[in-house]
Coordinates of C-alpha atoms and ligand atoms in Angstrom, one line a residue:
M199 CA 14.2 -19.3 16.0
K200 CA 13.6 -16.2 18.0
S201 CA 11.7 -13.4 16.5
I202 CA 13.7 -10.8 14.5
A203 CA 13.6 -7.1 14.3
A204 CA 15.9 -4.9 12.2
I205 CA 17.4 -1.5 12.7
I206 CA 18.6 0.3 9.6
L207 CA 21.0 3.2 10.2
A208 CA 20.3 6.0 7.7
A209 CA 20.7 9.3 9.4
G210 CA 23.9 10.3 7.7
K211 CA 24.0 12.9 4.8
G212 CA 26.4 11.2 2.5
T213 CA 28.6 14.3 2.0
R214 CA 30.7 12.5 -0.6
M215 CA 27.8 12.0 -2.9
K216 CA 28.0 15.8 -3.5
S217 CA 24.2 15.9 -3.9
K218 CA 21.1 17.8 -2.9
L219 CA 19.5 14.4 -2.2
V220 CA 20.3 12.4 0.9
K221 CA 22.5 9.4 0.1
V222 CA 20.1 6.6 0.9
M223 CA 17.4 8.0 -1.5
H224 CA 19.7 7.8 -4.5
P225 CA 18.2 5.4 -7.0
L226 CA 19.9 2.2 -7.7
A227 CA 18.4 -0.1 -10.4
G228 CA 15.1 1.6 -10.0
A229 CA 14.8 1.7 -6.1
P230 CA 16.4 4.0 -3.6
L231 CA 19.5 2.7 -2.0
I232 CA 17.8 2.1 1.3
E233 CA 15.3 -0.3 -0.2
Y234 CA 18.0 -3.0 -0.6
P235 CA 19.0 -3.5 3.1
L236 CA 15.3 -3.1 3.9
S237 CA 14.1 -5.9 1.7
A238 CA 17.0 -8.1 2.7
A239 CA 15.8 -7.7 6.3
R240 CA 12.3 -8.5 5.3
E241 CA 13.4 -11.5 3.4
A242 CA 15.4 -12.7 6.4
S243 CA 12.1 -12.6 8.4
A244 CA 12.4 -9.4 10.2
T245 CA 8.9 -8.5 11.3
Q246 CA 9.6 -5.1 12.8
I247 CA 11.9 -2.6 11.1
V248 CA 13.0 0.7 12.5
V249 CA 14.8 3.1 10.2
V250 CA 17.0 5.7 11.9
I251 CA 16.7 8.9 9.9
G252 CA 18.1 12.4 10.2
H253 CA 19.1 14.2 7.1
Q254 CA 16.1 14.7 4.9
A255 CA 14.1 12.6 7.3
E256 CA 10.8 13.5 5.5
A257 CA 12.0 12.3 2.1
V258 CA 12.8 8.9 3.5
R259 CA 9.7 8.7 5.7
D260 CA 7.4 9.7 2.7
H261 CA 8.9 7.0 0.6
F262 CA 7.8 4.3 2.9
S263 CA 4.5 5.7 3.9
G264 CA 2.0 3.0 4.2
C265 CA 4.5 0.2 5.0
G266 CA 3.0 -1.2 8.3
D267 CA 6.2 -3.0 9.3
I268 CA 8.4 0.1 9.3
S269 CA 8.7 2.7 12.0
F270 CA 11.1 5.7 12.1
A271 CA 13.4 7.0 14.8
L272 CA 14.6 10.5 14.3
Q273 CA 18.4 11.1 15.2
E274 CA 18.6 14.9 15.1
Q275 CA 22.4 14.9 15.4
Q276 CA 24.6 12.2 14.1
N277 CA 26.5 11.4 17.3
G278 CA 27.6 8.1 16.0
T279 CA 26.3 4.6 15.2
G280 CA 25.8 3.7 18.8
H281 CA 23.7 6.8 19.4
A282 CA 21.7 6.0 16.3
V283 CA 20.8 2.6 17.7
A284 CA 19.9 4.2 21.0
C285 CA 17.4 6.5 19.2
A286 CA 15.8 3.4 17.7
A287 CA 15.5 1.6 21.1
P288 CA 12.2 3.1 22.3
L289 CA 10.5 1.9 19.2
L290 CA 11.4 -1.7 20.0
Q291 CA 10.5 -1.5 23.7
G292 CA 9.5 -5.0 25.0
F293 CA 11.1 -6.8 22.0
N294 CA 13.3 -9.5 23.2
G295 CA 14.4 -11.4 20.1
N296 CA 17.3 -10.9 17.9
V297 CA 18.1 -7.5 16.3
L298 CA 19.7 -7.2 12.9
I299 CA 21.6 -3.9 12.6
L300 CA 22.1 -2.9 8.9
C301 CA 23.4 0.2 7.2
G302 CA 21.1 2.1 4.8
D303 CA 24.0 2.6 2.4
V304 CA 25.0 -1.0 2.0
P305 CA 22.9 -2.5 -0.8
L306 CA 24.4 -5.7 -2.0
T307 CA 24.0 -7.9 1.1
K308 CA 21.9 -10.9 0.1
A309 CA 19.0 -12.1 2.3
E310 CA 20.6 -15.5 2.5
T311 CA 23.7 -14.0 4.0
L312 CA 21.6 -12.4 6.8
R313 CA 19.9 -15.8 7.3
D314 CA 23.3 -17.4 7.6
L315 CA 24.3 -14.6 10.1
L316 CA 21.2 -15.3 12.2
Q317 CA 21.7 -19.0 12.1
H318 CA 25.3 -18.8 13.1
H319 CA 24.4 -16.4 16.0
E320 CA 21.9 -18.9 17.4
E321 CA 24.1 -21.9 16.9
R322 CA 27.0 -20.1 18.7
Q323 CA 24.5 -18.9 21.4
A324 CA 26.2 -15.6 20.9
T325 CA 25.0 -12.2 22.3
V326 CA 26.6 -10.2 19.5
T327 CA 27.6 -11.7 16.0
V328 CA 29.4 -9.4 13.7
L329 CA 29.4 -9.9 9.9
T330 CA 33.0 -9.5 8.9
A331 CA 35.0 -9.8 5.6
S332 CA 38.6 -10.1 4.9
L333 CA 39.9 -7.2 2.8
E334 CA 43.3 -6.8 1.0
N335 CA 43.1 -3.2 1.9
P336 CA 41.2 -2.7 5.1
F337 CA 41.9 1.0 5.3
G338 CA 39.1 3.0 7.0
Y339 CA 37.2 0.1 8.5
G340 CA 36.9 -1.1 12.0
R341 CA 39.2 -4.0 12.7
I342 CA 38.1 -7.2 14.3
I343 CA 40.2 -8.2 17.4
K344 CA 39.9 -11.8 18.4
N345 CA 41.2 -14.0 21.3
N346 CA 42.9 -17.3 20.9
A347 CA 39.6 -19.1 21.0
G348 CA 38.5 -17.1 17.9
E349 CA 35.9 -15.1 19.9
V350 CA 35.6 -11.4 19.1
T351 CA 36.9 -9.3 22.0
A352 CA 36.8 -5.8 20.4
I353 CA 36.4 -3.8 17.3
V354 CA 38.8 -0.9 16.9
E355 CA 38.2 2.0 14.5
E356 CA 41.0 2.9 12.1
K357 CA 41.4 6.3 13.8
D358 CA 41.8 4.6 17.2
A359 CA 43.9 1.6 16.1
T360 CA 47.5 0.8 16.9
P361 CA 49.8 0.0 13.9
E362 CA 49.6 -3.6 15.0
Q363 CA 45.8 -3.5 14.9
R364 CA 45.8 -1.7 11.6
A365 CA 47.6 -4.7 10.1
I366 CA 44.5 -6.9 10.7
N367 CA 42.6 -7.6 7.4
E368 CA 39.3 -8.8 9.0
I369 CA 37.0 -5.9 9.1
N370 CA 33.6 -4.9 10.6
S371 CA 31.0 -4.8 7.9
G372 CA 28.8 -2.7 10.1
I373 CA 26.2 -5.4 10.1
Y374 CA 25.4 -7.3 13.2
C375 CA 22.9 -9.6 15.0
V376 CA 22.5 -8.7 18.6
A377 CA 20.3 -10.0 21.4
A378 CA 17.8 -7.3 22.0
E379 CA 17.9 -6.8 25.8
F380 CA 21.7 -6.7 25.9
L381 CA 21.8 -4.3 22.9
F382 CA 19.4 -1.7 24.4
S383 CA 21.0 -1.8 27.8
A384 CA 24.5 -1.4 26.3
V385 CA 23.7 1.5 23.9
S386 CA 22.1 3.4 26.8
R387 CA 25.6 3.4 28.5
L388 CA 27.9 4.3 25.7
G389 CA 30.6 6.9 26.1
S390 CA 32.3 8.9 23.4
D391 CA 35.9 8.8 24.6
N392 CA 37.5 8.1 21.2
A393 CA 39.3 9.8 18.3
Q394 CA 36.0 10.9 16.7
G395 CA 34.2 11.9 20.0
E396 CA 31.2 9.7 18.7
Q397 CA 29.2 7.1 20.5
Y398 CA 30.5 3.9 18.7
L399 CA 28.1 1.0 18.3
T400 CA 31.3 -1.2 18.2
D401 CA 31.9 -0.5 21.9
I402 CA 29.1 -2.9 22.7
I403 CA 31.6 -5.8 22.0
R404 CA 33.8 -4.7 24.9
M405 CA 30.7 -4.4 27.1
A406 CA 29.6 -7.9 26.3
V407 CA 33.0 -9.3 26.9
E408 CA 33.1 -7.5 30.4
Q409 CA 29.8 -9.2 31.2
D410 CA 31.2 -12.6 30.0
L411 CA 28.8 -12.7 27.1
S412 CA 30.0 -14.2 24.0
C413 CA 30.7 -12.3 20.7
A414 CA 31.2 -14.2 17.4
A415 CA 32.3 -13.2 13.9
H416 CA 30.6 -14.5 10.8
Q417 CA 33.0 -14.0 7.9
I418 CA 31.6 -13.8 4.4
A419 CA 33.5 -14.9 1.3
D420 CA 32.4 -12.0 -1.0
P421 CA 33.4 -8.6 0.4
L422 CA 31.1 -7.0 -2.4
E423 CA 28.2 -7.9 -0.2
V424 CA 29.2 -5.4 2.5
M425 CA 30.4 -2.7 0.1
G426 CA 29.1 0.6 1.4
I427 CA 28.3 3.4 -1.0
N428 CA 30.0 6.7 -0.2
D429 CA 30.3 8.3 -3.6
R430 CA 28.8 8.1 -7.1
V431 CA 31.7 5.8 -8.3
Q432 CA 30.7 3.2 -5.8
L433 CA 27.0 3.9 -6.7
A434 CA 27.8 2.9 -10.3
A435 CA 29.8 -0.1 -9.2
A436 CA 27.0 -1.4 -7.1
E437 CA 24.5 -0.8 -9.9
A438 CA 26.6 -2.9 -12.2
V439 CA 26.5 -5.8 -9.7
L440 CA 22.8 -5.4 -9.2
R441 CA 22.1 -5.3 -12.8
Q442 CA 24.1 -8.5 -13.4
R443 CA 22.1 -10.2 -10.6
I444 CA 18.9 -9.0 -12.1
N445 CA 19.7 -10.1 -15.6
E446 CA 21.0 -13.5 -14.5
S447 CA 17.8 -14.2 -12.6
Q448 CA 15.7 -13.2 -15.6
M449 CA 17.7 -15.5 -17.9
L450 CA 17.5 -18.4 -15.4
A451 CA 13.7 -17.8 -15.3
G452 CA 13.4 -18.2 -19.1
V453 CA 14.0 -14.8 -20.6
T454 CA 16.5 -14.4 -23.5
L455 CA 18.8 -11.5 -23.2
R456 CA 20.7 -11.2 -26.4
D457 CA 23.3 -8.9 -24.8
P458 CA 23.1 -8.9 -21.0
A459 CA 25.9 -6.4 -20.8
T460 CA 23.7 -3.6 -22.4
T461 CA 20.4 -4.7 -20.9
Y462 CA 19.1 -2.5 -18.3
L463 CA 16.2 -4.0 -16.2
D464 CA 15.1 -2.5 -13.0
R465 CA 14.6 -4.4 -9.9
G466 CA 11.0 -5.6 -9.8
T467 CA 10.7 -5.9 -13.6
L468 CA 8.5 -8.9 -14.5
I469 CA 9.1 -10.7 -17.8
G470 CA 7.5 -13.8 -19.1
R471 CA 9.1 -16.9 -20.5
D472 CA 10.5 -17.0 -24.0
T473 CA 10.4 -13.2 -24.3
V474 CA 13.5 -12.1 -26.2
I475 CA 15.2 -8.8 -25.3
G476 CA 17.6 -7.2 -27.7
P477 CA 20.7 -5.2 -27.0
N478 CA 20.6 -1.7 -25.3
V479 CA 17.0 -2.1 -24.0
H480 CA 16.0 -0.1 -20.8
I481 CA 13.0 -1.4 -18.9
S482 CA 12.1 0.5 -15.7
G483 CA 9.4 1.7 -13.4
Q484 CA 7.8 -1.7 -12.2
S485 CA 7.0 -2.7 -15.8
E486 CA 5.5 -6.0 -16.6
I487 CA 6.0 -7.9 -20.0
G488 CA 4.3 -11.1 -20.9
E489 CA 5.4 -14.3 -22.7
D490 CA 6.8 -14.6 -26.2
C491 CA 7.4 -11.0 -26.8
L492 CA 10.2 -9.5 -28.8
I493 CA 11.8 -6.2 -27.6
E494 CA 14.1 -4.9 -30.2
P495 CA 17.3 -3.0 -29.7
G496 CA 17.2 0.4 -28.2
A497 CA 13.6 0.2 -26.9
I498 CA 12.8 2.2 -23.7
I499 CA 9.9 0.9 -21.6
R500 CA 8.9 2.8 -18.4
G501 CA 6.1 1.9 -16.2
C502 CA 4.2 -0.3 -18.8
R503 CA 2.1 -3.4 -18.6
I504 CA 2.6 -5.4 -21.8
G505 CA 0.7 -8.6 -22.7
N506 CA 1.9 -11.7 -24.6
R507 CA 3.3 -12.0 -28.2
V508 CA 3.9 -8.2 -28.4
V509 CA 6.7 -6.9 -30.7
V510 CA 8.2 -3.6 -29.7
K511 CA 10.5 -2.6 -32.6
A512 CA 13.7 -0.8 -32.5
G513 CA 14.0 2.6 -30.9
S514 CA 10.5 2.9 -29.5
V515 CA 9.7 4.6 -26.3
L516 CA 6.8 3.5 -24.1
E517 CA 5.8 5.3 -21.0
N518 CA 3.0 4.4 -18.5
S519 CA 1.0 2.6 -21.0
I520 CA -1.0 -0.7 -21.2
V521 CA -0.5 -2.9 -24.2
H522 CA -2.6 -6.1 -24.7
D523 CA -1.7 -9.2 -26.6
A524 CA -0.2 -9.5 -30.0
V525 CA 0.3 -5.7 -30.6
S526 CA 3.1 -4.5 -32.8
I527 CA 4.7 -1.2 -31.9
G528 CA 7.4 0.9 -33.9
P529 CA 10.1 1.1 -35.0
M530 CA 10.5 4.6 -33.5
A531 CA 7.0 4.9 -32.0
H532 CA 6.3 6.9 -28.8
L533 CA 3.5 5.7 -26.5
R534 CA 3.1 8.4 -23.9
P535 CA 1.3 8.0 -20.6
G536 CA -2.3 6.9 -20.7
T537 CA -2.1 4.9 -23.8
E538 CA -4.0 1.6 -23.9
L539 CA -3.7 -0.6 -27.0
L540 CA -6.1 -3.6 -27.2
D541 CA -5.3 -6.9 -28.9
E542 CA -3.7 -6.9 -32.3
V543 CA -3.3 -3.2 -32.6
K544 CA -0.6 -2.0 -34.8
I545 CA 1.4 1.3 -34.2
G546 CA 3.9 2.0 -36.9
N547 CA 6.9 4.2 -37.2
F548 CA 6.8 7.9 -36.1
V549 CA 3.5 7.5 -34.3
E550 CA 2.9 9.3 -31.1
T551 CA 0.0 8.5 -28.7
K552 CA -1.1 10.1 -25.5
K553 CA -4.2 9.3 -23.4
V554 CA -5.6 7.1 -26.2
I555 CA -7.4 3.9 -26.1
M556 CA -7.3 1.9 -29.4
G557 CA -9.7 -1.0 -29.9
K558 CA -8.9 -4.5 -31.2
G559 CA -7.1 -4.7 -34.6
S560 CA -6.9 -1.0 -35.2
K561 CA -3.9 0.4 -37.1
A562 CA -2.0 3.7 -37.2
S563 CA 0.9 2.6 -39.3
H564 CA 2.8 5.8 -40.1
L565 CA 3.5 9.4 -39.0
T566 CA 0.5 10.1 -36.8
Y567 CA -0.3 12.0 -33.6
L568 CA -3.2 10.6 -31.6
G569 CA -3.9 12.5 -28.3
D570 CA -6.9 12.5 -26.0
A571 CA -8.8 10.1 -28.2
S572 CA -10.8 6.9 -28.2
V573 CA -10.4 4.8 -31.2
G574 CA -12.7 1.8 -31.7
S575 CA -11.9 -1.5 -33.1
D576 CA -10.8 -2.2 -36.8
V577 CA -10.1 1.4 -37.4
N578 CA -7.5 2.4 -40.0
I579 CA -5.8 5.6 -39.3
G580 CA -4.0 6.9 -42.5
C581 CA -0.6 8.3 -42.7
G582 CA -0.2 11.8 -41.4
T583 CA -3.3 11.9 -39.3
I584 CA -3.4 14.4 -36.5
T585 CA -5.8 14.9 -33.6
C586 CA -5.7 18.6 -32.9
N587 CA -6.6 18.2 -29.2
Y588 CA -5.3 21.5 -27.8
D589 CA -6.9 24.9 -28.6
G590 CA -4.2 26.7 -26.7
V591 CA -6.3 26.8 -23.5
S592 CA -7.8 23.3 -22.9
K593 CA -7.6 19.7 -24.3
H594 CA -10.5 18.2 -26.2
R595 CA -11.3 14.6 -27.1
T596 CA -11.6 12.9 -30.5
V597 CA -13.9 9.8 -30.6
I598 CA -13.4 7.5 -33.6
E599 CA -15.9 4.6 -33.5
D600 CA -15.5 1.0 -34.8
G601 CA -14.6 0.3 -38.4
V602 CA -13.8 3.8 -39.4
F603 CA -11.4 4.3 -42.3
V604 CA -9.3 7.5 -42.1
G605 CA -7.5 8.5 -45.2
S606 CA -4.0 10.1 -45.2
D607 CA -3.4 13.6 -44.0
V608 CA -6.5 14.0 -41.9
Q609 CA -6.8 16.5 -39.1
F610 CA -9.5 16.0 -36.4
V611 CA -10.2 19.4 -34.7
A612 CA -11.5 18.2 -31.3
P613 CA -14.0 17.8 -29.8
V614 CA -15.3 15.8 -32.6
T615 CA -17.0 12.3 -33.0
I616 CA -16.7 10.1 -36.0
G617 CA -19.6 7.6 -36.3
N618 CA -18.9 4.0 -37.0
N619 CA -18.0 2.7 -40.4
S620 CA -17.6 6.1 -41.8
L621 CA -14.9 7.1 -44.2
I622 CA -12.8 10.3 -44.0
A623 CA -11.3 11.3 -47.3
A624 CA -7.6 12.0 -47.5
G625 CA -6.7 15.6 -46.8
T626 CA -9.8 16.4 -44.8
T627 CA -9.8 18.7 -41.8
V628 CA -12.7 17.4 -39.7
T629 CA -14.4 20.1 -37.6
E630 CA -17.9 18.7 -37.3
D631 CA -19.2 15.3 -36.1
V632 CA -19.6 12.7 -38.8
P633 CA -22.7 10.5 -38.7
P634 CA -22.2 6.7 -38.9
G635 CA -21.7 5.2 -42.4
S636 CA -21.0 8.6 -44.1
L637 CA -18.2 10.0 -46.2
A638 CA -16.7 13.1 -44.9
I639 CA -14.6 15.1 -47.4
G640 CA -13.4 18.6 -46.7
R641 CA -10.8 19.8 -49.1
C642 CA -10.5 22.2 -51.9
R643 CA -11.4 21.0 -55.3
Q644 CA -8.4 20.5 -57.4
V645 CA -7.9 22.8 -60.4
N646 CA -5.8 21.8 -63.4
K647 CA -4.4 24.6 -65.6
E648 CA -3.4 22.9 -68.8
G649 CA -0.3 24.3 -70.6
W650 CA 0.5 26.5 -67.6
R651 CA 4.2 25.6 -67.4
K652 CA 4.9 26.5 -71.0
K653 CA 3.3 30.0 -70.6
Ligands
LIG70 C1 31.1 2.0 10.9 C2 31.9 1.1 12.0 C3 33.1 0.4 11.4 C4 32.7 -0.3 10.2 C5 32.0 0.6 9.2 C6 31.5 -0.3 8.0 C7 31.3 2.2 14.1 C8 31.9 3.1 15.2 N1 32.2 2.0 13.1 O1 32.1 3.0 10.5 O2 33.7 -0.4 12.4 O3 33.9 -0.9 9.6 O4 30.9 1.2 9.8 O5 31.1 0.6 7.1 O6 30.2 1.9 14.1 N2 24.8 6.6 10.9 C9 23.7 7.2 11.6 N3 23.9 8.0 12.6 C10 25.2 8.3 13.0 C11 26.2 7.8 12.4 C12 26.1 6.9 11.4 O7 22.6 6.8 11.2 O8 25.2 9.1 14.0 C13 24.7 5.7 9.8 C14 25.2 6.2 8.5 O9 24.2 7.0 7.9 C15 25.6 5.0 7.7 C16 25.9 4.0 8.9 O10 25.4 4.5 10.0 O11 24.5 4.5 7.1 C17 27.4 3.8 9.1 O12 28.0 5.1 9.3 P1 29.5 5.5 8.9 O13 29.7 6.8 9.3 O14 29.6 5.2 7.4 O15 30.3 4.4 9.6 P2 31.6 4.5 10.3 O16 31.4 5.2 11.6 O17 32.6 5.2 9.4
LIG71 CA1 31.6 8.0 10.8

């Protein structure tokens, strides 16, 4: 096969999104819209990718910074799809393989569809192959005009079409495979004598036909694959399709989803075998979950790395945290960013952690706030413990060493260090370091006034 490059058209604003954000950067199952055609192109072996940017060019460029296979062509004014490709041409100078042309706002095209398109293009020895679909309602799309031999002879836009042409159901998806040399010479010669006064990429078909070069159509069965996103209704429809695809691939890979219809997994989420996910669970931000875990209903997990045999109980929220093996969390616990829980840690209900490392086997079973702390192994944190980490100006650390037993209702006024195997009596406000092996008790002595009620 010839080498493959891709041009992704993404200069348009997306007015119908009614958004401050350029259309192709709108998130869809955890990745901006434009990532979908881009990764489909990569999976179809495109080795060079040019993204044509215009509106909010910097936002798009920044998102892909550091991707060596992507370059950017700036199209300052959106003079049409043909003009957009012409803007990309200088970046592919000397390339003489096949060019895939994709739209940044068409997210559901599968890589295998692009591979079929490329294969069809080579088999037919075509100069241009258009990906087409047959739509019950083709309104708005360019129509595919064919001769008796089934070769494509033109694409006519809705606004330029005769009533006869408008009756054609086969539409232009806006996705093509084109021989590079022909493409770049053709787009350099495009006019704009049409209803929209734009340089139409679709005019390259007529130009190829004039040069006796062959143009083919490759029709796909599922029109969803070429659905473009113009507004937020279509964005939600595409998200539903993607979510179903993601969930099905997780299930086929050995993950139990008790209710796929309410399971929200981002693209790129990794989940190990025999993990069970309950209803209404949301997992996002490139999270990784190991094997044999149980994620109970209503859990929200963002940007976390979770080991094996972990239980996340109902209603817990985990953000940017690392959880090792056999940890139990929740119900209704909140791990905030920078939490790391080593093996067999137990975090119970209404416990909040932030920038905390907890050693093996340690427990905070109820109603606790641990922030900016390092907790050793086999530590018991009693109910109602609070690290007072903030003095109104800066944050301070609490260090609790191995084997410490913290009674209920204890406050640690940081910075403070609790030596190993010490015991903090219930109700103590700790303001000074505690040496290893000691008892720290800091509370008022109880006074009983007998007979007081009767008086
Ligand atoms: C185009 C096709 C039409 C096809 C339809 C499929 C032409 C002339 N028409 O329609 O046959 O049925 O796609 O959706 O090509 N873009 C730029 N720069 C521009 C113009 C567009 O980058 O100057 C980008 C847009 O951001 C978008 C894509 O190209 O991602 C398609 O543009 P759009 O305006 O939606 O396509 P149409 O011209 O309506
Ligand atoms: Ca247009």
